[in-house]
CSV table of C-alpha atoms in Angstrom, one decimal:
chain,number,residue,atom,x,y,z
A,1,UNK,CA,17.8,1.0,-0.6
A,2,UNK,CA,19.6,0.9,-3.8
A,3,UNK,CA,17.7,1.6,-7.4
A,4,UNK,CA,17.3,-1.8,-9.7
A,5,UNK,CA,19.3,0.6,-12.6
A,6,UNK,CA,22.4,0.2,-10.4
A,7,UNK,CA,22.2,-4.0,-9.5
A,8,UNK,CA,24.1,-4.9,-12.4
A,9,UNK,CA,25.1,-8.2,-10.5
A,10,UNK,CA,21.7,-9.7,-10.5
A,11,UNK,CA,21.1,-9.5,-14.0
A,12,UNK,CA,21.0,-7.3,-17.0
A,13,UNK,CA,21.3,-3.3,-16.2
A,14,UNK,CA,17.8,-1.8,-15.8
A,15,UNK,CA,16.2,-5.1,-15.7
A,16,UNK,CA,12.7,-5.0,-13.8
A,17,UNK,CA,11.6,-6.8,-11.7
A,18,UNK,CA,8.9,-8.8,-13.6
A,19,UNK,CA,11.6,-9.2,-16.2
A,20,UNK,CA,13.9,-10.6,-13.2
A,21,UNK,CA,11.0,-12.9,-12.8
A,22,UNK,CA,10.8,-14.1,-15.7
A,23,UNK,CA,14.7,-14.7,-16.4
A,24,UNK,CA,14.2,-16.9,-13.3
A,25,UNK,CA,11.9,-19.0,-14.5
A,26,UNK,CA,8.8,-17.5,-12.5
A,27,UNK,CA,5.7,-17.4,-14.3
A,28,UNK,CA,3.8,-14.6,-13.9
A,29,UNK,CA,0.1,-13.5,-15.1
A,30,UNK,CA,0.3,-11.5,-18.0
A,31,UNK,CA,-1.9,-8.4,-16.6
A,32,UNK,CA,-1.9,-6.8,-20.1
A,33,UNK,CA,-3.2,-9.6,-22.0
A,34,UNK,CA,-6.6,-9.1,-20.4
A,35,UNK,CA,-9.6,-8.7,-22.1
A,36,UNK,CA,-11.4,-5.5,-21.6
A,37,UNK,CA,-15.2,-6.0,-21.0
A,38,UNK,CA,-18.3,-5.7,-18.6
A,39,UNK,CA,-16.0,-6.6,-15.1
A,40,UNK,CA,-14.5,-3.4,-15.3
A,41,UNK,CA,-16.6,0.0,-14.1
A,42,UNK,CA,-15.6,3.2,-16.2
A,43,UNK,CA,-14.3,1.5,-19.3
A,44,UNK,CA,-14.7,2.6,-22.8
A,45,UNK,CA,-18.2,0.2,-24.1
A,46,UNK,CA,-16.2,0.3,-27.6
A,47,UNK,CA,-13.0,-1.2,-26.2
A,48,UNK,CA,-14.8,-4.6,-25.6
A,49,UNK,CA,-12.8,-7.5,-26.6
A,50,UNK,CA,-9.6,-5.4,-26.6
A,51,UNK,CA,-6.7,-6.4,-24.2
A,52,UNK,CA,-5.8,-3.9,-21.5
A,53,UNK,CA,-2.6,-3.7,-23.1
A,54,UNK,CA,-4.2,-2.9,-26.6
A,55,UNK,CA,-6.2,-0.3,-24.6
A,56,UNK,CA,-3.5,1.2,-22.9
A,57,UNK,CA,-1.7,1.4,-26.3
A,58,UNK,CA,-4.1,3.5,-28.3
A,59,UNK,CA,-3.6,6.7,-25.4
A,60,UNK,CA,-7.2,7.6,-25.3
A,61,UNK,CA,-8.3,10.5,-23.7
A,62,UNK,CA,-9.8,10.2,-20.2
A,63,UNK,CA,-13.1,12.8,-21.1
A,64,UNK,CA,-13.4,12.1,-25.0
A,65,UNK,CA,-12.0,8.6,-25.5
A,66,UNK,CA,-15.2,6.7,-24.2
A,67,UNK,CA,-14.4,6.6,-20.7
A,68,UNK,CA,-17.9,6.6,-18.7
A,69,UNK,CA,-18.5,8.1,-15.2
A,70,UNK,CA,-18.1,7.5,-12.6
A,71,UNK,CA,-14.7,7.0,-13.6
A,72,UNK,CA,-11.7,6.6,-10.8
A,73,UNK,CA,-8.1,8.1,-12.6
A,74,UNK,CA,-4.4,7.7,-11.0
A,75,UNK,CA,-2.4,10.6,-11.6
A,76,UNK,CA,1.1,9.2,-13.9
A,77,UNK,CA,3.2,12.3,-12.6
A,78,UNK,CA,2.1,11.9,-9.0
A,79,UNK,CA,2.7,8.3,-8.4
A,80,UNK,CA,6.3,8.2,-10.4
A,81,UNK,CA,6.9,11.4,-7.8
A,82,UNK,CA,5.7,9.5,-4.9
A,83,UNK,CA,7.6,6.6,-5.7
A,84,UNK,CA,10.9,8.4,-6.3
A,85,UNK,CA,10.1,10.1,-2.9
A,86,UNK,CA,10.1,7.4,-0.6
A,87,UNK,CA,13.0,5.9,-2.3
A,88,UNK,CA,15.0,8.7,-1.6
A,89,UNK,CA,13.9,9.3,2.0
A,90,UNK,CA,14.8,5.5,3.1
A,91,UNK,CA,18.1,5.9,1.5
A,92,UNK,CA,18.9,9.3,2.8
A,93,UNK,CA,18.1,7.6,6.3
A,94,UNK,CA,19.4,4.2,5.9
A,95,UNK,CA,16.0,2.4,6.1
A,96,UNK,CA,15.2,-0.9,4.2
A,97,UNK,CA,11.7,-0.9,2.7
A,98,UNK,CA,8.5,-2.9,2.6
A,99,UNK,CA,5.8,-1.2,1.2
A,100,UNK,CA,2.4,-2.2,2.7
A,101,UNK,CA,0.7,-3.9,-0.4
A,102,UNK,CA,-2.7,-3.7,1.0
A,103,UNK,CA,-3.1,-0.3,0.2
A,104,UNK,CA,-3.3,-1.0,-3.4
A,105,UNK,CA,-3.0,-4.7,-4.0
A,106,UNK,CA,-1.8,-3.7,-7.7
A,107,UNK,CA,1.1,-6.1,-8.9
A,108,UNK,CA,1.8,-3.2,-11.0
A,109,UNK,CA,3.1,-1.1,-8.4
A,110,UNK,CA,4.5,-3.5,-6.4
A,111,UNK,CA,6.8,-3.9,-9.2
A,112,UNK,CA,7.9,0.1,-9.7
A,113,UNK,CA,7.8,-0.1,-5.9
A,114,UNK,CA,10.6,-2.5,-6.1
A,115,UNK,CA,12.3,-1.1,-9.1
A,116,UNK,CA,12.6,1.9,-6.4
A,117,UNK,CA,14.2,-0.2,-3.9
A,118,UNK,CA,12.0,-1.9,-2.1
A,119,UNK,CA,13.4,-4.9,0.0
A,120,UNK,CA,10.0,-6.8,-0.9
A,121,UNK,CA,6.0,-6.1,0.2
A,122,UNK,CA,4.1,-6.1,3.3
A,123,UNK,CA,1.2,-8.2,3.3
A,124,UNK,CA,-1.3,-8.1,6.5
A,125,UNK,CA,-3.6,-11.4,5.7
A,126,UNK,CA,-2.3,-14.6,3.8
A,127,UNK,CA,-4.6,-14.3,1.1
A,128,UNK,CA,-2.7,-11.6,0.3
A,129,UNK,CA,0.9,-13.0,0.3
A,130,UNK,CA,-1.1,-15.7,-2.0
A,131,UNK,CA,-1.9,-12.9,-4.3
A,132,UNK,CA,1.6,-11.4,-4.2
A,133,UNK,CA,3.1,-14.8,-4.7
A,134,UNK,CA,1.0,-15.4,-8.0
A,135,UNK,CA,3.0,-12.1,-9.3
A,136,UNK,CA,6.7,-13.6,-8.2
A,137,UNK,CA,6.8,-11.5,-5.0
A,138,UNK,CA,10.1,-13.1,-3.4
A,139,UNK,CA,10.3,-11.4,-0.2
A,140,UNK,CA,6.7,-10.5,2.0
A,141,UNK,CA,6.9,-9.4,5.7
A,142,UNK,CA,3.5,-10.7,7.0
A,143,UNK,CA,2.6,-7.6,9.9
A,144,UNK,CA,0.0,-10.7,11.2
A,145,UNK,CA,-0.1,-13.3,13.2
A,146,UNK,CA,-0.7,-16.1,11.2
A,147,UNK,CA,-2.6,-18.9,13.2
A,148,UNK,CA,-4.6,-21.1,10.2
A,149,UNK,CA,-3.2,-24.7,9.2
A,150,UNK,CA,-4.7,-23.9,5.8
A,151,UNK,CA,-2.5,-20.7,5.3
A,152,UNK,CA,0.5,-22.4,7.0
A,153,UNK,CA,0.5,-25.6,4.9
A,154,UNK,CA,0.3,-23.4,1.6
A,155,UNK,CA,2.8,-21.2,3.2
A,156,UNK,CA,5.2,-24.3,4.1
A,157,UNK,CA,4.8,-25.5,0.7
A,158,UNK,CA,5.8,-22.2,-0.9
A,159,UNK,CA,9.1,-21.8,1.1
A,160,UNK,CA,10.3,-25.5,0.0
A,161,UNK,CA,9.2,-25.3,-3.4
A,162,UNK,CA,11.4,-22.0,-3.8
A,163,UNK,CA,14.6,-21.1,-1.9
A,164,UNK,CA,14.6,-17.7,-3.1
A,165,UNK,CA,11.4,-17.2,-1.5
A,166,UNK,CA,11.9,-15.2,1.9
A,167,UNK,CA,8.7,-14.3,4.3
A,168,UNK,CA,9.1,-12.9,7.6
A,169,UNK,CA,5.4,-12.8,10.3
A,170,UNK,CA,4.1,-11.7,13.4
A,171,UNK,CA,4.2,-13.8,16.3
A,172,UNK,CA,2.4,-12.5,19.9
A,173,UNK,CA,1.2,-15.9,21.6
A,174,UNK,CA,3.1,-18.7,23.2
A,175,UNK,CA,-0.7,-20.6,22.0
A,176,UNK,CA,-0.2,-19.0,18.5
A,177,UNK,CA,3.6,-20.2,18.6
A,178,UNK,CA,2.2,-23.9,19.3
A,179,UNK,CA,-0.3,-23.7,17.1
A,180,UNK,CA,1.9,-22.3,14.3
A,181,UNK,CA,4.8,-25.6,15.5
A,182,UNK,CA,1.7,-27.7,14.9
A,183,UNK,CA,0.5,-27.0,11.8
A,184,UNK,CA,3.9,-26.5,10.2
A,185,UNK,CA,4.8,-29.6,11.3
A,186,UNK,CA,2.2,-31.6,9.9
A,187,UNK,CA,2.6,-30.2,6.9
A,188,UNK,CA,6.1,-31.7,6.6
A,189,UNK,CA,7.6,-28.6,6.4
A,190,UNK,CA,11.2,-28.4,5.9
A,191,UNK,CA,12.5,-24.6,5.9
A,192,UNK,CA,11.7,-23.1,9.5
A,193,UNK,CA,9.0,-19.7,9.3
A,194,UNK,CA,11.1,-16.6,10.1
A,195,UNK,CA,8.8,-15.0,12.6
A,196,UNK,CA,9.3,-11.8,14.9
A,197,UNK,CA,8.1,-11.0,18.0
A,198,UNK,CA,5.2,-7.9,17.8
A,199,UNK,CA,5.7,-5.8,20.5
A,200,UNK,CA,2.2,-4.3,21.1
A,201,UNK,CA,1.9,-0.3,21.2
A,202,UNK,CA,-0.3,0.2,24.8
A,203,UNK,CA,-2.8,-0.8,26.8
A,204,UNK,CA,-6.1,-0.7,25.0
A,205,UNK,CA,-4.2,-1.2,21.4
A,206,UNK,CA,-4.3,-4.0,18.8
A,207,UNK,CA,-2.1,-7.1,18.5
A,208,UNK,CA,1.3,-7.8,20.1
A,209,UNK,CA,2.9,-8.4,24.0
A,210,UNK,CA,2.4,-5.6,26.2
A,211,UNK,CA,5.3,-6.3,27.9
A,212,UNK,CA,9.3,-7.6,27.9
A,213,UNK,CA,8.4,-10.3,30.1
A,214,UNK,CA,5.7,-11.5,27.6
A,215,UNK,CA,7.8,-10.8,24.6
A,216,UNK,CA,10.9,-13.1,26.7
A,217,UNK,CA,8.1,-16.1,26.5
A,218,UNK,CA,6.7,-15.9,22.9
A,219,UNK,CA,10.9,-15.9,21.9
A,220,UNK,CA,11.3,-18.7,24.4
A,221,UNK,CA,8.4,-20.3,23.1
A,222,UNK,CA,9.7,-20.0,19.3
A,223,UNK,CA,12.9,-21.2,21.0
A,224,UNK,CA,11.8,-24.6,21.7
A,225,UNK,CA,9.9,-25.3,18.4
A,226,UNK,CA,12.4,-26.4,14.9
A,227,UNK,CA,9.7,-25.2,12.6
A,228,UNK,CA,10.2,-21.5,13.5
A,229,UNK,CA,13.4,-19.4,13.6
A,230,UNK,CA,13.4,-15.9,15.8
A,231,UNK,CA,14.4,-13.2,13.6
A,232,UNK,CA,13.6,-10.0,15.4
A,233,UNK,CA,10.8,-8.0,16.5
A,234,UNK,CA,8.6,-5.2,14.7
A,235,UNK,CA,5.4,-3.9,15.6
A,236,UNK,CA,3.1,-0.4,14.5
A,237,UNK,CA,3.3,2.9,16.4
A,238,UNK,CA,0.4,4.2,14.8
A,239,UNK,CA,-1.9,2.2,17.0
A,240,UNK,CA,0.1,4.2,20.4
A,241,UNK,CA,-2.6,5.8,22.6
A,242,UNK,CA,-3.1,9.1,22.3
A,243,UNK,CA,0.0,9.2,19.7
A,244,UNK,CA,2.0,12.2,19.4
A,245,UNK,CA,5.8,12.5,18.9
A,246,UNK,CA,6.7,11.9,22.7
A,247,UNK,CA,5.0,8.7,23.0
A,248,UNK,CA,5.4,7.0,19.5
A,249,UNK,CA,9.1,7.9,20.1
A,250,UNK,CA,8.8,6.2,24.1
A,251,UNK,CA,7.5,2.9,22.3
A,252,UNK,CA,10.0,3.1,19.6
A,253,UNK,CA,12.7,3.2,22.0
A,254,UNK,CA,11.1,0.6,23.9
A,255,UNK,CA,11.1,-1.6,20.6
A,256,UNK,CA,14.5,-1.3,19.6
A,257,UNK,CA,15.5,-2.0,23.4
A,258,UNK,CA,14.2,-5.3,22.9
A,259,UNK,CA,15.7,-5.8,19.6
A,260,UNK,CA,18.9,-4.8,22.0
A,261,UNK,CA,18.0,-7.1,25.1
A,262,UNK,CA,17.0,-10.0,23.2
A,263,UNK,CA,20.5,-10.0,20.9
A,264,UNK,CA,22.2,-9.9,24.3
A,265,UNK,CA,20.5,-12.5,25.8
A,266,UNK,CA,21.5,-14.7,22.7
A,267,UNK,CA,18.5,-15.5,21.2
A,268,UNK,CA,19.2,-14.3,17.7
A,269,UNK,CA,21.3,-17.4,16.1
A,270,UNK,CA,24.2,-16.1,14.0
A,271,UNK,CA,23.1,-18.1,10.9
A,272,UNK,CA,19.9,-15.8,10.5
A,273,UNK,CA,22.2,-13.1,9.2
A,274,UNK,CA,20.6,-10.3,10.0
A,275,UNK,CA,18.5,-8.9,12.7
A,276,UNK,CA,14.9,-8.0,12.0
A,277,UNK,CA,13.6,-4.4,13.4
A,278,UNK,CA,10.4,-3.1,11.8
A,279,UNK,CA,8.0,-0.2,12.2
A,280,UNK,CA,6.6,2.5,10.4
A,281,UNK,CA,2.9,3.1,9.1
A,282,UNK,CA,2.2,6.6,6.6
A,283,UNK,CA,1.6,8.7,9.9
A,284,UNK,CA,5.2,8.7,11.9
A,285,UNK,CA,8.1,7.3,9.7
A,286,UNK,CA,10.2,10.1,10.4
A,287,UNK,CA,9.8,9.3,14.2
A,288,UNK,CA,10.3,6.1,13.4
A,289,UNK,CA,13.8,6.9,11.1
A,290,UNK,CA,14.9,9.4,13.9
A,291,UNK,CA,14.7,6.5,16.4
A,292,UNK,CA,15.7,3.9,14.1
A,293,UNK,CA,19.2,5.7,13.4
A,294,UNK,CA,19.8,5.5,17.0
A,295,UNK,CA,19.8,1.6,17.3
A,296,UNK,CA,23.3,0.3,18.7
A,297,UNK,CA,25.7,-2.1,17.0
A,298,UNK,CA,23.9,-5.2,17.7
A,299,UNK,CA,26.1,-8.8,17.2
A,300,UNK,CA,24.7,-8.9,13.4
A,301,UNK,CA,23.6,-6.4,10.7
A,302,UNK,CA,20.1,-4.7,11.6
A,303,UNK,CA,17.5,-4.3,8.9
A,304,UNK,CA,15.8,-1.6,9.4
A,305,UNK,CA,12.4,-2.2,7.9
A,306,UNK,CA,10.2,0.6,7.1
A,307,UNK,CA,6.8,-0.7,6.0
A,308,UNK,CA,4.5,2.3,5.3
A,309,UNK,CA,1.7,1.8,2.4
A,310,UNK,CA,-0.3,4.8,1.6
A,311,UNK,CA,2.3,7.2,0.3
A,312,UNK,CA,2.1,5.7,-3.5
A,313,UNK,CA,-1.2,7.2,-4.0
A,314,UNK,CA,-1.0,9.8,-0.9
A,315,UNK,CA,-4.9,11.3,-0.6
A,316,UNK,CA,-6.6,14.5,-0.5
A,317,UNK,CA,-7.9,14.1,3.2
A,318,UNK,CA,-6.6,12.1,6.1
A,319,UNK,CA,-2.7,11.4,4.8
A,320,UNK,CA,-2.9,15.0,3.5
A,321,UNK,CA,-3.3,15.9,7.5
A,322,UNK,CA,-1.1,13.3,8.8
A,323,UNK,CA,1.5,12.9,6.6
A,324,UNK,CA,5.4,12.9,8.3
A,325,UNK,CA,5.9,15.7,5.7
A,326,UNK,CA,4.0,18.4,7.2
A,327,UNK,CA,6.6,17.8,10.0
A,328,UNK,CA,9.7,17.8,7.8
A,329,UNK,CA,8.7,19.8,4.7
A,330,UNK,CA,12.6,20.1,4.2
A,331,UNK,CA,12.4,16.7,2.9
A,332,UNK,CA,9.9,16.7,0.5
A,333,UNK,CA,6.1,16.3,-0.3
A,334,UNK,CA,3.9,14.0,-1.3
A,335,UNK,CA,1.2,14.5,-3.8
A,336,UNK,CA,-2.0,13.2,-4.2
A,337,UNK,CA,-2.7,10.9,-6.8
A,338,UNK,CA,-6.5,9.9,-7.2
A,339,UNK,CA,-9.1,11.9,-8.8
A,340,UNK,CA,-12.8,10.2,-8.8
A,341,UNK,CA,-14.5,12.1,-12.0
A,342,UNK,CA,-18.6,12.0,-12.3
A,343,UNK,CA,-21.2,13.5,-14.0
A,344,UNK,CA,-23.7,16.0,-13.1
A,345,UNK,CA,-26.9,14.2,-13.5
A,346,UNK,CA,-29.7,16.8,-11.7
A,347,UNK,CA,-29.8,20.3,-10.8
A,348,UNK,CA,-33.0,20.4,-9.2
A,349,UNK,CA,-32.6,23.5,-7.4
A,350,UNK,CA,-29.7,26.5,-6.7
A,351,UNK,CA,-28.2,25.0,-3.5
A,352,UNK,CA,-28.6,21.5,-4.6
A,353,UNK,CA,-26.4,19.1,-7.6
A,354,UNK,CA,-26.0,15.2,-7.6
A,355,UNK,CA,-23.2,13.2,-9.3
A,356,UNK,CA,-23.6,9.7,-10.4
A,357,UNK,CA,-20.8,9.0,-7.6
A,358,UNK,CA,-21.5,7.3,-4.6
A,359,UNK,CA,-20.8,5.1,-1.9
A,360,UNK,CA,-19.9,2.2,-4.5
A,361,UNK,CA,-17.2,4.2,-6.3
A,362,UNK,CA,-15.6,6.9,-3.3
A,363,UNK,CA,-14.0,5.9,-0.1
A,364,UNK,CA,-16.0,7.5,2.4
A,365,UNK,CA,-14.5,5.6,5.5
A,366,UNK,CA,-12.7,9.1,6.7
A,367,UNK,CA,-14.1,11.7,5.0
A,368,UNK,CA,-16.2,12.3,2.4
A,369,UNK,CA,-14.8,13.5,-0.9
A,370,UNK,CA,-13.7,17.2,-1.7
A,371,UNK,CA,-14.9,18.7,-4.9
A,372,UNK,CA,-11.8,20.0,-6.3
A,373,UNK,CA,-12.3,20.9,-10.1
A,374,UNK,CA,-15.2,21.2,-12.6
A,375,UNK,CA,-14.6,20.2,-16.4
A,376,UNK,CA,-17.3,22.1,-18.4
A,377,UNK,CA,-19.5,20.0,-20.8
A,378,UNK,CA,-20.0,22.7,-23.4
A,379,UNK,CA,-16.0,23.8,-23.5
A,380,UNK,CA,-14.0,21.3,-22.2
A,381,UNK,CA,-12.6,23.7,-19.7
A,382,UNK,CA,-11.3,22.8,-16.5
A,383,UNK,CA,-11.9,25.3,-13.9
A,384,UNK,CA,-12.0,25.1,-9.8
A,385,UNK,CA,-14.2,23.6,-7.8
A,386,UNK,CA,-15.6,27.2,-6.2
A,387,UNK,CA,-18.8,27.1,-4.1
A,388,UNK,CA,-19.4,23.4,-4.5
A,389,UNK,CA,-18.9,21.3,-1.3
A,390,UNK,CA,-19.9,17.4,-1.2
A,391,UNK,CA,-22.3,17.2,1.9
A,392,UNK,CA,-23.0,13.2,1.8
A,393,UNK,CA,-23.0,10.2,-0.8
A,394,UNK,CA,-26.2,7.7,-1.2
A,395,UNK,CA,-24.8,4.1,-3.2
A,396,UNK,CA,-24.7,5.9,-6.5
A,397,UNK,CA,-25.3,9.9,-5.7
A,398,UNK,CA,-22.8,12.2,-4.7
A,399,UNK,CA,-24.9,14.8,-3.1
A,400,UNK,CA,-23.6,18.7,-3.6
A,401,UNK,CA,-24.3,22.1,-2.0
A,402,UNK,CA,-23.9,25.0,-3.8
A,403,UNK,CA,-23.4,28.1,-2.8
A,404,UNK,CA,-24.8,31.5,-5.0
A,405,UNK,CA,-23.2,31.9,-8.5
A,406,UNK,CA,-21.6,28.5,-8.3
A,407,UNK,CA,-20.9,27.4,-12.0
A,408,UNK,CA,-22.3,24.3,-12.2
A,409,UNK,CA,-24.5,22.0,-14.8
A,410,UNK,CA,-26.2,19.0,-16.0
A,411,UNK,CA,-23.5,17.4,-17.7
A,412,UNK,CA,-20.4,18.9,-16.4
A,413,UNK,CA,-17.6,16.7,-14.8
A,414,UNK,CA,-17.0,17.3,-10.7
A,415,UNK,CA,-13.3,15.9,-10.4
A,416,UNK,CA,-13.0,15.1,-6.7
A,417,UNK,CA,-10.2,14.0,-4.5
A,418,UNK,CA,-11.0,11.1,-2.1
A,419,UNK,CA,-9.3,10.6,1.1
A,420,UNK,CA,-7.8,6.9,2.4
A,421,UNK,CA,-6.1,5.4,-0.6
A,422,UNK,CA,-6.7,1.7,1.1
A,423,UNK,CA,-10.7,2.0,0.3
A,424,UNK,CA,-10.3,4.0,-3.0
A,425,UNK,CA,-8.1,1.0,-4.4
A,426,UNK,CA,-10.3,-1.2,-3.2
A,427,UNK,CA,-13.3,-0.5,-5.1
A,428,UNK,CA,-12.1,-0.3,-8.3
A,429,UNK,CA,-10.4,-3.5,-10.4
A,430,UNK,CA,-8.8,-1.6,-13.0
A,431,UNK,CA,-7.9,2.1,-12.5
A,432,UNK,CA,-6.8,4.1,-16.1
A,433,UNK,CA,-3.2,5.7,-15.4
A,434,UNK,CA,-3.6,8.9,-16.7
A,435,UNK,CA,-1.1,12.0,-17.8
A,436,UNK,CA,-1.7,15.7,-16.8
A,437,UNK,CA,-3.2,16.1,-20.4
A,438,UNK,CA,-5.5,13.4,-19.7
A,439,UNK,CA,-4.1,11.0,-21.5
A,440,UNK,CA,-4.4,7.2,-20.8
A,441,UNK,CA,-1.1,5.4,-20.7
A,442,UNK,CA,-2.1,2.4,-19.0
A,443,UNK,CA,-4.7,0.6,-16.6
A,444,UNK,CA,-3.7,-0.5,-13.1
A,445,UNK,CA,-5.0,-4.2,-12.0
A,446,UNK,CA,-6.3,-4.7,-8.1
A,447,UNK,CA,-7.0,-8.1,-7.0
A,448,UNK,CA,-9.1,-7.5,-3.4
């Protein structure tokens, strides 16, 4: 990956990407230039009728600036850390990178994701790659099989209206390969679908061939079609049986084998460029770079796409436990950037507190939340979270235990961290960006 400070060539030196964009001719929404009312959970009553961006501008501060609980906040420091992370890791191991977008469906990030490197976004759904292409997105690797007309005629339609435009999906199915010939065709489409075969990670596991021999006929299959071109093959280790080191790396090899077997067999055509090998969830991308680096010189250039999603947020609970890291702590850490911060609203008795935090406004998919700090009503102080433990959430109670002496009131502020940034994003449309002081610097957009 190289930083978008150093690609003088493609336009002005430290250019973003939405400014790229825009140079170009794309139109993008203007996420700032949205009005700030009722839609939005959390927001300041007294900023009605203000733009996001005029919001964003005046720096309030998350506890006094008219913020209302439950309120969800993204740590500034954490993400810019995260992203300068994972930029650094791919480079170090020669990895391209396609962030998985549906972690945070936030065009926001998607572009500092990209200013970082990024070869482009992963999308798992078309909607999705609908909602990435409304923010200029010029490159998506679609981890699906993609088997509607509907999506493939908008799809068709997007790749002849703009030759920039570069998408790369999941095929698994001679059937999905027809039906995918079928409906591109009768859409008129002119540009052929870059697809790659998904090699599937077991017996018993999600999508993709379970074997060579099927993955031979879904390539044969694309083969025989004009409106699809066979540019590699990917697929997820994290859904391996029983996953551990030895067997992600045993399906790994087993992927990059047939990236190997295929290119011998000549099905890659030489005006494709480049040969297709993708991988990589949150859980085993060093796995996945170890193997990676061991891929022999094929007849073209490999790109080695890494597509892993949660680290721009990171959590407090499952990615905390499973995160490559803990493995390779030489090469850095993620930290968590999500605080959910409600309000003590009853105290009935010494073991027992509720927040006004529930279901509707904490992931809960995984774990429940961890009570991490406590921000005092009276003072202002922030103190730790001692003796408090969230035992369950109704749709808008955060239930609390508390143990003897626990320092706890009606109006303090719990500040908890949430685990499995893909529902945390999810439930909130507009998410304040907020500095270690607490100050608001800007307000990230979702679109679920």
């Amino acid at each position: 990956m190289q930083h978008r400070e150093e690609e003088s060539m493609a336009g002005p030196v430290n250019e973003t990407p939405a400014q790229e964009r825009a140079r170009k001719g794309h139109e993008v929404p203007d996420l700032s230039a949205e009005r700030v009312d009722h839609r939005f959970k959390a927001l300041p009553p007294d900023a009605g009728g203000l733009t996001v961006g005029e919001l964003s501008a005046q720096r309030r501060d998350l506890f006094t600036g008219g913020y209302t609980t439950p309120v969800l906040a993204l740590s500034a420091e954490s993400v810019a850390h995260n992203l300068r992370l994972l930029e650094t890791y791919a480079e170090r191991h020669g990895l391209a990178f396609a962030p998985h977008g549906k972690t945070s469906m936030a065009p926001q990030l998607f572009d500092r994701q990209l200013a970082h490197g990024a070869w482009g976004i992963t999308a798992a759904v078309p909607h999705q790659a609908r909602v990435y292409r409304a923010h200029g997105i010029a490159r998506i690797f679609l981890a699906n099989e993609v088997v509607d007309p509907a999506a493939l005629r908008w799809l068709a339609a997007e790749l002849d209206a703009d030759p920039d435009f570069r998408l790369v999906c999941y095929v698994d199915s001679v059937r999905g390969v027809e039906l995918m010939d079928e409906a591109l065709r009768a859409a008129g489409a002119v540009r052929p679908v870059d697809v790659v075969v998904e090699l599937g990670a077991g017996e018993g596991a999600r999508t993709g061939v379970r074997t060579e021999a099927g993955c031979a006929a879904v390539a044969d299959a694309v083969a025989a079609t004009a409106a699809l071109r066979l540019v590699g093959v990917a697929g997820y280790e994290g859904e391996v049986p029983g996953a551990d080191p030895e067997r992600v790396r045993a399906w790994l090899l087993r992927l990059t084998g047939l990236a190997a077997a295929f290119d011998a067999e000549g099905r890659f055509d030489a005006g494709i460029g480049e040969i297709v090998v993708s991988a990589g969830g949150s859980a085993w991308f060093d796995t996945v770079a170890e193997v990676f680096a061991e891929i022999p010189a094929l007849s073209l250039p490999v790109l080695k796409l890494l597509r892993s999603g949660a680290y721009v947020s990171h959590d407090d609970g499952r990615y905390r436990d499973v995160t490559p890291f803990n493995r390779i702590p030489e090469e850095g850490a993620l930290q968590p950037a999500f605080r959910l911060w409600s309000q003590v609203v009853s105290r009935p008795t010494g073991e027992q507190a509720f927040t006004n935090a529930g279901k509707r406004d904490a992931a809960h998919d995984l774990d429940l939340p961890e009570a991490q700090v406590v921000r005092d009503a009276r003072t202002g102080e922030i103190r730790a979270a001692e003796g408090i433990t969230v035992t369950g959430l109704s749709d808008q109670h955060a239930w609390l235990r508390t143990e003897p002496g626990a320092d706890l009131e009606v109006g303090d502020w719990v500040g908890m961290g949430l685990s499995h940034p893909c529902t945390s994003f999810d439930k909130w449309q507009l998410i304040p960006l907020v500095e270690a002081d607490g100050t608001v610097v800007d307000h990230i957009r979702t679109f679920f």
